[in-house]
Short mmCIF file of C-alpha atoms in Angstrom, two decimals:
data_model
loop_
_atom_site.label_atom_id
_atom_site.label_comp_id
_atom_site.label_asym_id
_atom_site.label_seq_id
_atom_site.Cartn_x
_atom_site.Cartn_y
_atom_site.Cartn_z
CA MET A 1 113.27 -76.87 57.04
CA THR A 2 109.86 -78.51 57.49
CA ALA A 3 109.26 -80.56 59.37
CA ALA A 4 108.24 -83.44 56.54
CA ARG A 5 111.63 -82.57 55.00
CA ARG A 6 113.69 -83.25 58.19
CA ARG A 7 112.29 -85.92 58.45
CA PHE A 8 112.82 -87.48 54.45
CA THR A 9 116.39 -86.09 55.74
CA GLN A 10 116.12 -88.08 59.30
CA GLU A 11 115.48 -91.39 57.10
CA PHE A 12 118.17 -90.90 54.59
CA LYS A 13 120.74 -90.81 56.78
CA ASP A 14 119.26 -94.13 58.30
CA ASP A 15 118.81 -95.88 55.42
CA ARG A 16 121.74 -95.83 54.69
CA LYS A 17 123.24 -98.13 57.05
CA VAL A 18 121.41 -101.18 55.79
CA PRO A 19 123.70 -101.33 52.31
CA LEU A 20 127.26 -101.11 54.24
CA PHE A 21 125.72 -103.45 57.56
CA TRP A 22 125.52 -106.62 54.00
CA ALA A 23 128.61 -104.98 52.28
CA VAL A 24 130.34 -105.15 55.40
CA THR A 25 129.11 -108.73 56.37
CA LEU A 26 129.67 -110.31 52.95
CA HIS A 27 133.92 -108.77 53.73
CA ASN A 28 134.26 -110.24 56.86
CA THR A 29 132.78 -113.42 54.58
CA ASN A 30 134.86 -113.50 51.63
CA GLN A 31 137.69 -112.66 54.60
CA ASP A 32 137.02 -116.24 55.77
CA ARG A 33 136.51 -114.58 58.55
CA PHE A 34 132.91 -117.11 59.66
CA ASP A 35 132.23 -120.33 59.85
CA GLU A 36 132.13 -123.11 57.33
CA ARG A 37 128.34 -122.72 56.67
CA MET A 38 128.23 -119.03 56.31
CA ALA A 39 131.14 -118.73 54.78
CA ARG A 40 129.07 -120.89 51.73
CA THR A 41 125.81 -119.53 52.48
CA LEU A 42 127.22 -115.47 51.71
CA GLY A 43 130.39 -116.31 50.27
CA SER A 44 128.44 -116.10 46.90
CA VAL A 45 126.45 -113.17 46.88
CA HIS A 46 129.60 -111.40 48.05
CA GLY A 47 129.89 -110.33 44.22
CA TRP A 48 126.48 -109.47 43.97
CA VAL A 49 127.33 -106.07 46.44
CA PRO A 50 129.02 -103.39 43.68
CA THR A 51 125.56 -104.53 42.12
CA ILE A 52 122.86 -103.67 45.46
CA THR A 53 124.51 -100.88 46.08
CA VAL A 54 124.37 -99.54 42.98
CA THR A 55 120.75 -100.25 42.44
CA VAL A 56 119.85 -98.69 46.26
CA ALA A 57 122.25 -94.49 45.49
CA SER A 58 120.36 -94.86 42.49
CA CYS A 59 116.88 -94.70 43.85
CA ILE A 60 118.08 -92.26 46.42
CA VAL A 61 119.46 -90.30 43.63
CA VAL A 62 115.82 -90.95 42.11
CA ALA A 63 113.93 -90.34 45.75
CA VAL A 64 115.69 -86.81 45.76
CA ALA A 65 115.55 -86.25 42.34
CA ALA A 66 112.05 -86.06 42.62
CA GLN A 67 111.72 -84.42 45.51
CA LEU A 68 113.43 -80.74 44.51
CA ARG A 69 110.99 -81.44 41.69
CA LEU A 70 108.08 -81.66 43.98
CA ASP A 71 110.01 -78.64 45.76
CA VAL A 72 109.50 -76.27 42.50
CA LEU A 73 106.38 -78.13 41.45
CA SER A 74 105.12 -75.88 44.64
CA HIS A 75 106.65 -72.83 44.48
CA LEU A 76 104.94 -71.93 40.73
#
């Protein structure tokens, strides 16, 4: 495995934590585990979690596909 591929793999692992953080925070808000002001602020965003998650996952799939294509092209 090349150094660039190891770095990409490590960055991918780190990036997965961000959407999970927001999903858990918004779920806790929906379950009334925060004060009223925080619940009003984040409660309206809770419905966007599936859209945001699908968008981030789609970007990751495209990035992985592009990297695989570049790997194939480099061997030609």
